[in-house]
Each structure stands twice: as C-alpha cells, then as structure tokens.
C-alpha cells in the first residue's frame, strides 16, 4: 500500500493506494462499513488489486480510522451527505478517470446513493457487499446488541485499535441507526431506481444485519443490470469470510466492464 492523505475543506482523510494509478488502469474505490476504516480492509485491497489488475483506492471517511473526527450526533441522512457531498470531492481529488465503486454495508449504501443521484460517467459499475437500502427489525436488533457489547463487553477496546476517536466512530453510526427517526430517513428505493450502471450485489445468508430482502428490492427496483450472489453460511463480511468467492465474482465483473471493445 502507498499511504497518503486528502485535504478537503471539511478536514483530512487518510488514504491508501494499491497498484497502478488512474492514468494507467481503471480504479476500484473502496467504501468501508459503518464501523470500518482504511486499515480494517486488511489484505483485501491487495488481493483485489492482484485479482483484477485495477488500481485500488481506499480511505477512512470522516470520523473513522485516522481521518479527522466529526461532531455528534451524526445527521440521520449522513450516508446521503457522504454520497452526494464528500465522495464527489474525493473522486475529483484522486483524479479518477474510470472505475467502479465497491462498498461494504454502509459503504454499499453510499455507493448506491452516489450512483443513483450524482451524474458521474467515470463510475461504470458498482459492487455492493452486504448493502442496506431500508431498515429491517432484525438488523436494528443486531445494532442494539452491538451497543450493549460496546458498553459492557470488549468491542470498544477492539475498535479503539483502529480509530483515532473510537467513540465518534461507534456512536456516530450506532446512534443514527437506532434513532427512532432513522427508518423514515433511510429509504434508498428512489436512489436505486435511478442507478444506470451494472451492479454486482453480494450478501451472506447468515448476515445478522440484513436479509436477502435487501437484494430482492435491488433486483425489483433497479433499472440497471443487477447480478446477485447469495453466499450460504456467510455473515456480514463476505470479503473476509469468503474471500475467494468474492474475488472471483469481482474479477469476472470488472473484466466485463473494462474489457477493451473489440
């Protein structure tokens, strides 16, 4: 990884780059989950770069990892703001020419919002890992259980190794999702109905934070081509729990997207 940083008006973002730059190859931009960071992708970016030949770029969003913190509470539309206001600045700053967005969990939702509401012809496809498009009762219960483990168990100590301000990272995510107004604020059906690029959506059947209904609504509402991969026995992090299956699917998807015209 080549470490770096981006300076925006809102503050500093920590970044990492694997493989060729945007002038030499398509770029896969990684968007992490609600408790993730640049470092918590672990070896996945390097393996993804090797599998696809694309450049891979990742960053910690504001409030996560080593990036600058944000004030709490987060607004209930924080993912919409990230997709429409911050992400376009990031893509401009790195000089994106063409590529795809690969988002996990919250990051998948952000990728879908961006593709459905921002006209950006550089983004030619989406890979969504365990994305959310609406709230589910079981998923909210799992988020409430995460709060209990954070306050009473060892979750805070484990996350603190990866975040400059662990309370901002956790409470910003957890507090927004468990706010009574969040289900009404988080309805991405209008966004996914306006996506106009191919989508690969991957989810584990044993994901406690979301069911296959998330993928079903994507297939039903999206106008664009949608491929779905449902992995038996896999939970919320398919890239870590079933890396070979995920890498193979993303490699095939990216090959089709970026194959030179014959």
PDB file of C-alpha atoms in Angstrom:
ATOM      1  CA  UNK A   1       0.000   0.000   0.000  1.00  0.00           C
ATOM      2  CA  UNK A   2       1.068   3.570  -0.707  1.00  0.00           C
ATOM      3  CA  UNK A   3      -0.259   5.630   2.202  1.00  0.00           C
ATOM      4  CA  UNK A   4      -1.410   9.204   1.731  1.00  0.00           C
ATOM      5  CA  UNK A   5      -3.953  11.810   2.665  1.00  0.00           C
ATOM      6  CA  UNK A   6      -6.570  14.069   1.103  1.00  0.00           C
ATOM      7  CA  UNK A   7      -7.219  17.574   2.384  1.00  0.00           C
ATOM      8  CA  UNK A   8     -10.766  18.808   1.864  1.00  0.00           C
ATOM      9  CA  UNK A   9     -12.478  21.884   3.263  1.00  0.00           C
ATOM     10  CA  UNK A  10     -14.021  19.619   5.913  1.00  0.00           C
ATOM     11  CA  UNK A  11     -10.639  18.246   7.042  1.00  0.00           C
ATOM     12  CA  UNK A  12      -8.114  15.472   6.429  1.00  0.00           C
ATOM     13  CA  UNK A  13      -8.816  11.963   5.170  1.00  0.00           C
ATOM     14  CA  UNK A  14      -6.290   9.125   5.433  1.00  0.00           C
ATOM     15  CA  UNK A  15      -5.898   7.190   2.192  1.00  0.00           C
ATOM     16  CA  UNK A  16      -4.209   4.154   0.694  1.00  0.00           C
ATOM     17  CA  UNK A  17      -3.464   3.121  -2.882  1.00  0.00           C
ATOM     18  CA  UNK A  18      -2.570  -0.281  -4.317  1.00  0.00           C
ATOM     19  CA  UNK A  19      -1.314  -0.853  -7.854  1.00  0.00           C
ATOM     20  CA  UNK A  20      -1.455   1.446 -10.886  1.00  0.00           C
ATOM     21  CA  UNK A  21      -2.775   4.999 -10.799  1.00  0.00           C
ATOM     22  CA  UNK A  22      -5.848   6.240 -12.705  1.00  0.00           C
ATOM     23  CA  UNK A  23      -3.781   7.220 -15.732  1.00  0.00           C
ATOM     24  CA  UNK A  24      -2.681   3.596 -16.226  1.00  0.00           C
ATOM     25  CA  UNK A  25      -5.689   1.423 -15.314  1.00  0.00           C
ATOM     26  CA  UNK A  26      -9.285   1.533 -14.076  1.00  0.00           C
ATOM     27  CA  UNK A  27      -9.667   2.258 -10.367  1.00  0.00           C
ATOM     28  CA  UNK A  28     -11.711   0.378  -7.775  1.00  0.00           C
ATOM     29  CA  UNK A  29     -12.716   2.759  -4.983  1.00  0.00           C
ATOM     30  CA  UNK A  30     -13.432   1.058  -1.653  1.00  0.00           C
ATOM     31  CA  UNK A  31     -16.076   2.424   0.732  1.00  0.00           C
ATOM     32  CA  UNK A  32     -15.939   0.843   4.182  1.00  0.00           C
ATOM     33  CA  UNK A  33     -18.693  -0.269   6.543  1.00  0.00           C
ATOM     34  CA  UNK A  34     -20.233   1.706   9.401  1.00  0.00           C
ATOM     35  CA  UNK A  35     -17.502   0.715  11.862  1.00  0.00           C
ATOM     36  CA  UNK A  36     -14.753   0.239   9.278  1.00  0.00           C
ATOM     37  CA  UNK A  37     -11.671   2.166   8.233  1.00  0.00           C
ATOM     38  CA  UNK A  38      -8.811   2.050   5.771  1.00  0.00           C
ATOM     39  CA  UNK A  39      -6.918  -0.449   7.931  1.00  0.00           C
ATOM     40  CA  UNK A  40      -9.887  -2.701   8.581  1.00  0.00           C
ATOM     41  CA  UNK A  41      -9.965  -3.761   4.927  1.00  0.00           C
ATOM     42  CA  UNK A  42      -6.856  -5.754   5.970  1.00  0.00           C
ATOM     43  CA  UNK A  43      -5.396  -7.665   2.993  1.00  0.00           C
ATOM     44  CA  UNK A  44      -8.489  -7.428   0.805  1.00  0.00           C
ATOM     45  CA  UNK A  45      -7.339  -4.384  -1.248  1.00  0.00           C
ATOM     46  CA  UNK A  46      -4.019  -6.023  -2.127  1.00  0.00           C
ATOM     47  CA  UNK A  47      -5.740  -9.270  -3.106  1.00  0.00           C
ATOM     48  CA  UNK A  48      -8.339  -7.349  -5.097  1.00  0.00           C
ATOM     49  CA  UNK A  49      -5.625  -5.480  -6.984  1.00  0.00           C
ATOM     50  CA  UNK A  50      -3.818  -8.721  -7.794  1.00  0.00           C
ATOM     51  CA  UNK A  51      -7.039 -10.402  -8.934  1.00  0.00           C
ATOM     52  CA  UNK A  52      -8.296  -7.618 -11.197  1.00  0.00           C
ATOM     53  CA  UNK A  53      -5.201  -5.694 -12.321  1.00  0.00           C
ATOM     54  CA  UNK A  54      -7.026  -2.475 -11.455  1.00  0.00           C
ATOM     55  CA  UNK A  55      -5.702   0.192  -9.166  1.00  0.00           C
ATOM     56  CA  UNK A  56      -7.401   0.076  -5.770  1.00  0.00           C
ATOM     57  CA  UNK A  57      -8.021   3.178  -3.663  1.00  0.00           C
ATOM     58  CA  UNK A  58      -9.418   3.250  -0.119  1.00  0.00           C
ATOM     59  CA  UNK A  59      -9.876   5.894   2.541  1.00  0.00           C
ATOM     60  CA  UNK A  60     -11.279   6.314   6.026  1.00  0.00           C
ATOM     61  CA  UNK A  61     -14.353   8.530   5.974  1.00  0.00           C
ATOM     62  CA  UNK A  62     -14.544  11.471   8.351  1.00  0.00           C
ATOM     63  CA  UNK A  63     -14.971  10.153  11.897  1.00  0.00           C
ATOM     64  CA  UNK A  64     -13.194   6.862  11.187  1.00  0.00           C
ATOM     65  CA  UNK A  65      -9.692   5.449  11.288  1.00  0.00           C
ATOM     66  CA  UNK A  66      -7.040   8.143  11.236  1.00  0.00           C
ATOM     67  CA  UNK A  67      -9.215  10.701   9.459  1.00  0.00           C
ATOM     68  CA  UNK A  68     -10.486  13.825  11.175  1.00  0.00           C
ATOM     69  CA  UNK A  69     -13.466  13.374  13.531  1.00  0.00           C
ATOM     70  CA  UNK A  70     -16.989  14.734  13.075  1.00  0.00           C
ATOM     71  CA  UNK A  71     -19.378  16.321  15.580  1.00  0.00           C
ATOM     72  CA  UNK A  72     -22.024  14.109  17.139  1.00  0.00           C
ATOM     73  CA  UNK A  73     -24.786  13.238  16.737  1.00  0.00           C
ATOM     74  CA  UNK A  74     -24.482  12.483  13.066  1.00  0.00           C
ATOM     75  CA  UNK A  75     -27.437  13.682  10.975  1.00  0.00           C
ATOM     76  CA  UNK A  76     -29.835  10.884  10.064  1.00  0.00           C
ATOM     77  CA  UNK A  77     -29.057  11.458   6.381  1.00  0.00           C
ATOM     78  CA  UNK A  78     -25.305  11.111   6.918  1.00  0.00           C
ATOM     79  CA  UNK A  79     -24.954   8.484   4.185  1.00  0.00           C
ATOM     80  CA  UNK A  80     -26.775  10.672   1.666  1.00  0.00           C
ATOM     81  CA  UNK A  81     -24.483  13.583   2.543  1.00  0.00           C
ATOM     82  CA  UNK A  82     -21.416  11.374   2.226  1.00  0.00           C
ATOM     83  CA  UNK A  83     -22.520  10.131  -1.197  1.00  0.00           C
ATOM     84  CA  UNK A  84     -23.531  13.490  -2.642  1.00  0.00           C
ATOM     85  CA  UNK A  85     -21.159  15.950  -0.989  1.00  0.00           C
ATOM     86  CA  UNK A  86     -17.949  14.251   0.181  1.00  0.00           C
ATOM     87  CA  UNK A  87     -17.436  11.349  -2.231  1.00  0.00           C
ATOM     88  CA  UNK A  88     -17.501  13.537  -5.375  1.00  0.00           C
ATOM     89  CA  UNK A  89     -14.699  15.649  -3.892  1.00  0.00           C
ATOM     90  CA  UNK A  90     -12.670  12.516  -3.142  1.00  0.00           C
ATOM     91  CA  UNK A  91     -13.080  11.159  -6.673  1.00  0.00           C
ATOM     92  CA  UNK A  92     -12.076  14.506  -8.161  1.00  0.00           C
ATOM     93  CA  UNK A  93      -9.047  14.804  -5.885  1.00  0.00           C
ATOM     94  CA  UNK A  94      -7.640  11.376  -6.772  1.00  0.00           C
ATOM     95  CA  UNK A  95      -8.065  12.082 -10.485  1.00  0.00           C
ATOM     96  CA  UNK A  96     -10.493   9.230 -11.149  1.00  0.00           C
ATOM     97  CA  UNK A  97     -10.837   8.590 -14.876  1.00  0.00           C
ATOM     98  CA  UNK A  98     -12.905   5.419 -14.925  1.00  0.00           C
ATOM     99  CA  UNK A  99     -13.632   2.712 -12.435  1.00  0.00           C
ATOM    100  CA  UNK A 100     -16.143   1.214 -10.084  1.00  0.00           C
ATOM    101  CA  UNK A 101     -17.262   1.754  -6.507  1.00  0.00           C
ATOM    102  CA  UNK A 102     -17.011  -1.218  -4.142  1.00  0.00           C
ATOM    103  CA  UNK A 103     -18.856  -0.612  -0.894  1.00  0.00           C
ATOM    104  CA  UNK A 104     -19.414  -2.771   2.168  1.00  0.00           C
ATOM    105  CA  UNK A 105     -22.531  -2.321   4.352  1.00  0.00           C
ATOM    106  CA  UNK A 106     -22.891   1.464   4.897  1.00  0.00           C
ATOM    107  CA  UNK A 107     -20.304   1.853   2.148  1.00  0.00           C
ATOM    108  CA  UNK A 108     -22.512  -0.141  -0.212  1.00  0.00           C
ATOM    109  CA  UNK A 109     -25.425   2.128   0.593  1.00  0.00           C
ATOM    110  CA  UNK A 110     -23.247   5.197  -0.049  1.00  0.00           C
ATOM    111  CA  UNK A 111     -22.122   3.773  -3.395  1.00  0.00           C
ATOM    112  CA  UNK A 112     -25.745   3.146  -4.421  1.00  0.00           C
ATOM    113  CA  UNK A 113     -26.834   6.659  -3.394  1.00  0.00           C
ATOM    114  CA  UNK A 114     -23.960   8.193  -5.348  1.00  0.00           C
ATOM    115  CA  UNK A 115     -24.701   6.212  -8.498  1.00  0.00           C
ATOM    116  CA  UNK A 116     -28.420   6.970  -8.230  1.00  0.00           C
ATOM    117  CA  UNK A 117     -28.186  10.688  -7.576  1.00  0.00           C
ATOM    118  CA  UNK A 118     -24.866  12.026  -8.969  1.00  0.00           C
ATOM    119  CA  UNK A 119     -24.210  12.058 -12.710  1.00  0.00           C
ATOM    120  CA  UNK A 120     -20.656  10.739 -12.865  1.00  0.00           C
ATOM    121  CA  UNK A 121     -19.754   8.955 -16.089  1.00  0.00           C
ATOM    122  CA  UNK A 122     -16.419   7.883 -14.610  1.00  0.00           C
ATOM    123  CA  UNK A 123     -18.237   5.377 -12.354  1.00  0.00           C
ATOM    124  CA  UNK A 124     -19.012   2.480 -14.666  1.00  0.00           C
ATOM    125  CA  UNK A 125     -20.232  -0.105 -12.157  1.00  0.00           C
ATOM    126  CA  UNK A 126     -20.971  -0.932  -8.518  1.00  0.00           C
ATOM    127  CA  UNK A 127     -20.011  -3.857  -6.308  1.00  0.00           C
ATOM    128  CA  UNK A 128     -22.157  -3.875  -3.176  1.00  0.00           C
ATOM    129  CA  UNK A 129     -21.217  -6.164  -0.274  1.00  0.00           C
ATOM    130  CA  UNK A 130     -23.995  -6.604   2.317  1.00  0.00           C
ATOM    131  CA  UNK A 131     -25.630  -3.292   1.371  1.00  0.00           C
ATOM    132  CA  UNK A 132     -28.626  -1.725   3.112  1.00  0.00           C
ATOM    133  CA  UNK A 133     -31.459   0.007   1.250  1.00  0.00           C
ATOM    134  CA  UNK A 134     -34.004   0.102   4.090  1.00  0.00           C
ATOM    135  CA  UNK A 135     -34.112  -0.888   7.746  1.00  0.00           C
ATOM    136  CA  UNK A 136     -35.169  -4.314   8.986  1.00  0.00           C
ATOM    137  CA  UNK A 137     -36.280  -5.217  12.506  1.00  0.00           C
ATOM    138  CA  UNK A 138     -33.673  -7.964  12.876  1.00  0.00           C
ATOM    139  CA  UNK A 139     -30.916  -5.664  11.646  1.00  0.00           C
ATOM    140  CA  UNK A 140     -31.828  -2.952  14.136  1.00  0.00           C
ATOM    141  CA  UNK A 141     -31.830  -5.569  16.906  1.00  0.00           C
ATOM    142  CA  UNK A 142     -28.287  -6.578  15.903  1.00  0.00           C
ATOM    143  CA  UNK A 143     -27.224  -2.922  16.031  1.00  0.00           C
ATOM    144  CA  UNK A 144     -28.749  -2.601  19.506  1.00  0.00           C
ATOM    145  CA  UNK A 145     -26.794  -5.685  20.567  1.00  0.00           C
ATOM    146  CA  UNK A 146     -23.624  -4.058  19.223  1.00  0.00           C
ATOM    147  CA  UNK A 147     -24.271  -1.116  21.551  1.00  0.00           C
ATOM    148  CA  UNK A 148     -24.542  -3.488  24.506  1.00  0.00           C
ATOM    149  CA  UNK A 149     -21.242  -5.150  23.553  1.00  0.00           C
ATOM    150  CA  UNK A 150     -19.617  -1.740  23.157  1.00  0.00           C
ATOM    151  CA  UNK A 151     -20.750  -0.544  26.585  1.00  0.00           C
ATOM    152  CA  UNK A 152     -20.456  -3.789  28.520  1.00  0.00           C
ATOM    153  CA  UNK A 153     -18.058  -6.017  26.583  1.00  0.00           C
ATOM    154  CA  UNK A 154     -14.766  -5.766  24.742  1.00  0.00           C
ATOM    155  CA  UNK A 155     -15.990  -4.224  21.494  1.00  0.00           C
ATOM    156  CA  UNK A 156     -14.828  -0.718  22.417  1.00  0.00           C
ATOM    157  CA  UNK A 157     -11.307  -1.921  23.191  1.00  0.00           C
ATOM    158  CA  UNK A 158     -11.093  -3.879  19.929  1.00  0.00           C
ATOM    159  CA  UNK A 159     -12.333  -0.971  17.823  1.00  0.00           C
ATOM    160  CA  UNK A 160     -10.067   1.525  19.598  1.00  0.00           C
ATOM    161  CA  UNK A 161      -7.064  -0.063  17.877  1.00  0.00           C
ATOM    162  CA  UNK A 162      -8.403   1.093  14.525  1.00  0.00           C
ATOM    163  CA  UNK A 163      -9.946   4.524  15.145  1.00  0.00           C
ATOM    164  CA  UNK A 164      -8.421   7.821  16.213  1.00  0.00           C
ATOM    165  CA  UNK A 165     -11.625   8.610  18.157  1.00  0.00           C
ATOM    166  CA  UNK A 166     -13.436   5.356  18.803  1.00  0.00           C
ATOM    167  CA  UNK A 167     -16.460   6.970  20.448  1.00  0.00           C
ATOM    168  CA  UNK A 168     -17.063   9.186  17.432  1.00  0.00           C
ATOM    169  CA  UNK A 169     -16.762   6.182  15.112  1.00  0.00           C
ATOM    170  CA  UNK A 170     -19.094   3.939  17.093  1.00  0.00           C
ATOM    171  CA  UNK A 171     -21.651   6.360  18.486  1.00  0.00           C
ATOM    172  CA  UNK A 172     -21.958   8.262  15.235  1.00  0.00           C
ATOM    173  CA  UNK A 173     -23.005   5.075  13.438  1.00  0.00           C
ATOM    174  CA  UNK A 174     -24.917   3.385  16.240  1.00  0.00           C
ATOM    175  CA  UNK A 175     -26.743   6.488  17.415  1.00  0.00           C
ATOM    176  CA  UNK A 176     -28.016   7.322  13.940  1.00  0.00           C
ATOM    177  CA  UNK A 177     -29.235   3.803  13.151  1.00  0.00           C
ATOM    178  CA  UNK A 178     -31.042   3.457  16.493  1.00  0.00           C
ATOM    179  CA  UNK A 179     -32.685   6.891  16.338  1.00  0.00           C
ATOM    180  CA  UNK A 180     -36.496   6.467  16.077  1.00  0.00           C
ATOM    181  CA  UNK A 181     -36.492   8.733  13.030  1.00  0.00           C
ATOM    182  CA  UNK A 182     -33.910   6.752  11.087  1.00  0.00           C
ATOM    183  CA  UNK A 183     -36.197   4.255   9.282  1.00  0.00           C
ATOM    184  CA  UNK A 184     -38.103   7.119   7.679  1.00  0.00           C
ATOM    185  CA  UNK A 185     -34.911   8.981   6.768  1.00  0.00           C
ATOM    186  CA  UNK A 186     -33.231   5.891   5.313  1.00  0.00           C
ATOM    187  CA  UNK A 187     -35.235   4.840   2.265  1.00  0.00           C
ATOM    188  CA  UNK A 188     -32.970   4.306  -0.722  1.00  0.00           C
ATOM    189  CA  UNK A 189     -35.575   2.973  -3.158  1.00  0.00           C
ATOM    190  CA  UNK A 190     -35.639   6.261  -5.145  1.00  0.00           C
ATOM    191  CA  UNK A 191     -31.850   6.159  -5.399  1.00  0.00           C
ATOM    192  CA  UNK A 192     -31.569   2.581  -6.594  1.00  0.00           C
ATOM    193  CA  UNK A 193     -34.331   3.195  -9.128  1.00  0.00           C
ATOM    194  CA  UNK A 194     -32.064   5.776 -10.785  1.00  0.00           C
ATOM    195  CA  UNK A 195     -28.854   3.718 -10.960  1.00  0.00           C
ATOM    196  CA  UNK A 196     -27.802   3.393 -14.600  1.00  0.00           C
ATOM    197  CA  UNK A 197     -24.652   1.257 -14.336  1.00  0.00           C
ATOM    198  CA  UNK A 198     -24.281  -2.521 -13.835  1.00  0.00           C
ATOM    199  CA  UNK A 199     -24.402  -3.749 -10.243  1.00  0.00           C
ATOM    200  CA  UNK A 200     -22.950  -6.846  -8.574  1.00  0.00           C
ATOM    201  CA  UNK A 201     -24.518  -7.387  -5.139  1.00  0.00           C
ATOM    202  CA  UNK A 202     -23.108  -9.982  -2.728  1.00  0.00           C
ATOM    203  CA  UNK A 203     -24.563 -10.965   0.627  1.00  0.00           C
ATOM    204  CA  UNK A 204     -24.208 -13.749   3.148  1.00  0.00           C
ATOM    205  CA  UNK A 205     -27.295 -15.749   4.013  1.00  0.00           C
ATOM    206  CA  UNK A 206     -26.295 -15.635   7.700  1.00  0.00           C
ATOM    207  CA  UNK A 207     -25.886 -11.839   7.819  1.00  0.00           C
ATOM    208  CA  UNK A 208     -27.412 -10.615  11.120  1.00  0.00           C
ATOM    209  CA  UNK A 209     -27.670  -7.030   9.833  1.00  0.00           C
ATOM    210  CA  UNK A 210     -29.706  -7.704   6.694  1.00  0.00           C
ATOM    211  CA  UNK A 211     -31.639 -10.390   4.868  1.00  0.00           C
ATOM    212  CA  UNK A 212     -31.920 -11.387   1.228  1.00  0.00           C
ATOM    213  CA  UNK A 213     -34.815  -8.909   1.035  1.00  0.00           C
ATOM    214  CA  UNK A 214     -32.178  -6.194   0.544  1.00  0.00           C
ATOM    215  CA  UNK A 215     -31.022  -7.845  -2.670  1.00  0.00           C
ATOM    216  CA  UNK A 216     -34.571  -8.591  -3.768  1.00  0.00           C
ATOM    217  CA  UNK A 217     -35.589  -4.941  -3.580  1.00  0.00           C
ATOM    218  CA  UNK A 218     -32.492  -4.030  -5.594  1.00  0.00           C
ATOM    219  CA  UNK A 219     -33.427  -6.531  -8.299  1.00  0.00           C
ATOM    220  CA  UNK A 220     -37.025  -5.282  -8.315  1.00  0.00           C
ATOM    221  CA  UNK A 221     -36.431  -1.518  -8.238  1.00  0.00           C
ATOM    222  CA  UNK A 222     -33.220  -1.025 -10.212  1.00  0.00           C
ATOM    223  CA  UNK A 223     -33.439  -0.205 -13.905  1.00  0.00           C
ATOM    224  CA  UNK A 224     -29.830  -1.269 -14.479  1.00  0.00           C
ATOM    225  CA  UNK A 225     -28.448  -4.821 -14.910  1.00  0.00           C
ATOM    226  CA  UNK A 226     -28.173  -6.481 -11.473  1.00  0.00           C
ATOM    227  CA  UNK A 227     -26.234  -9.642 -10.620  1.00  0.00           C
ATOM    228  CA  UNK A 228     -26.788 -11.215  -7.210  1.00  0.00           C
ATOM    229  CA  UNK A 229     -24.572 -13.631  -5.306  1.00  0.00           C
ATOM    230  CA  UNK A 230     -26.014 -15.044  -2.066  1.00  0.00           C
ATOM    231  CA  UNK A 231     -23.431 -16.979  -0.048  1.00  0.00           C
ATOM    232  CA  UNK A 232     -24.683 -19.788   2.238  1.00  0.00           C
ATOM    233  CA  UNK A 233     -23.352 -19.749   5.810  1.00  0.00           C
ATOM    234  CA  UNK A 234     -21.657 -16.367   5.400  1.00  0.00           C
ATOM    235  CA  UNK A 235     -22.288 -13.412   7.693  1.00  0.00           C
ATOM    236  CA  UNK A 236     -21.874  -9.653   7.325  1.00  0.00           C
ATOM    237  CA  UNK A 237     -18.319  -9.548   5.909  1.00  0.00           C
ATOM    238  CA  UNK A 238     -18.240 -11.735   2.789  1.00  0.00           C
ATOM    239  CA  UNK A 239     -14.886 -10.279   1.682  1.00  0.00           C
ATOM    240  CA  UNK A 240     -13.314 -11.675   4.870  1.00  0.00           C
ATOM    241  CA  UNK A 241     -15.412 -14.827   5.323  1.00  0.00           C
ATOM    242  CA  UNK A 242     -15.496 -15.971   1.687  1.00  0.00           C
ATOM    243  CA  UNK A 243     -12.682 -14.026   0.013  1.00  0.00           C
ATOM    244  CA  UNK A 244     -12.113 -16.437  -2.873  1.00  0.00           C
ATOM    245  CA  UNK A 245     -15.766 -16.356  -3.947  1.00  0.00           C
ATOM    246  CA  UNK A 246     -15.901 -12.564  -3.655  1.00  0.00           C
ATOM    247  CA  UNK A 247     -12.629 -12.004  -5.512  1.00  0.00           C
ATOM    248  CA  UNK A 248     -13.655 -14.353  -8.318  1.00  0.00           C
ATOM    249  CA  UNK A 249     -17.011 -12.616  -8.727  1.00  0.00           C
ATOM    250  CA  UNK A 250     -15.474  -9.131  -8.702  1.00  0.00           C
ATOM    251  CA  UNK A 251     -12.732 -10.185 -11.139  1.00  0.00           C
ATOM    252  CA  UNK A 252     -15.281 -11.513 -13.631  1.00  0.00           C
ATOM    253  CA  UNK A 253     -17.495  -8.443 -13.195  1.00  0.00           C
ATOM    254  CA  UNK A 254     -14.630  -5.967 -13.652  1.00  0.00           C
ATOM    255  CA  UNK A 255     -13.265  -7.876 -16.637  1.00  0.00           C
ATOM    256  CA  UNK A 256     -16.605  -7.454 -18.410  1.00  0.00           C
ATOM    257  CA  UNK A 257     -16.807  -3.769 -17.509  1.00  0.00           C
ATOM    258  CA  UNK A 258     -13.303  -2.829 -18.564  1.00  0.00           C
ATOM    259  CA  UNK A 259     -12.583  -5.260 -21.389  1.00  0.00           C
ATOM    260  CA  UNK A 260     -11.467  -3.286 -24.452  1.00  0.00           C
ATOM    261  CA  UNK A 261     -14.106  -3.037 -27.164  1.00  0.00           C
ATOM    262  CA  UNK A 262     -13.488  -5.494 -29.974  1.00  0.00           C
TER     263      UNK A 262
END
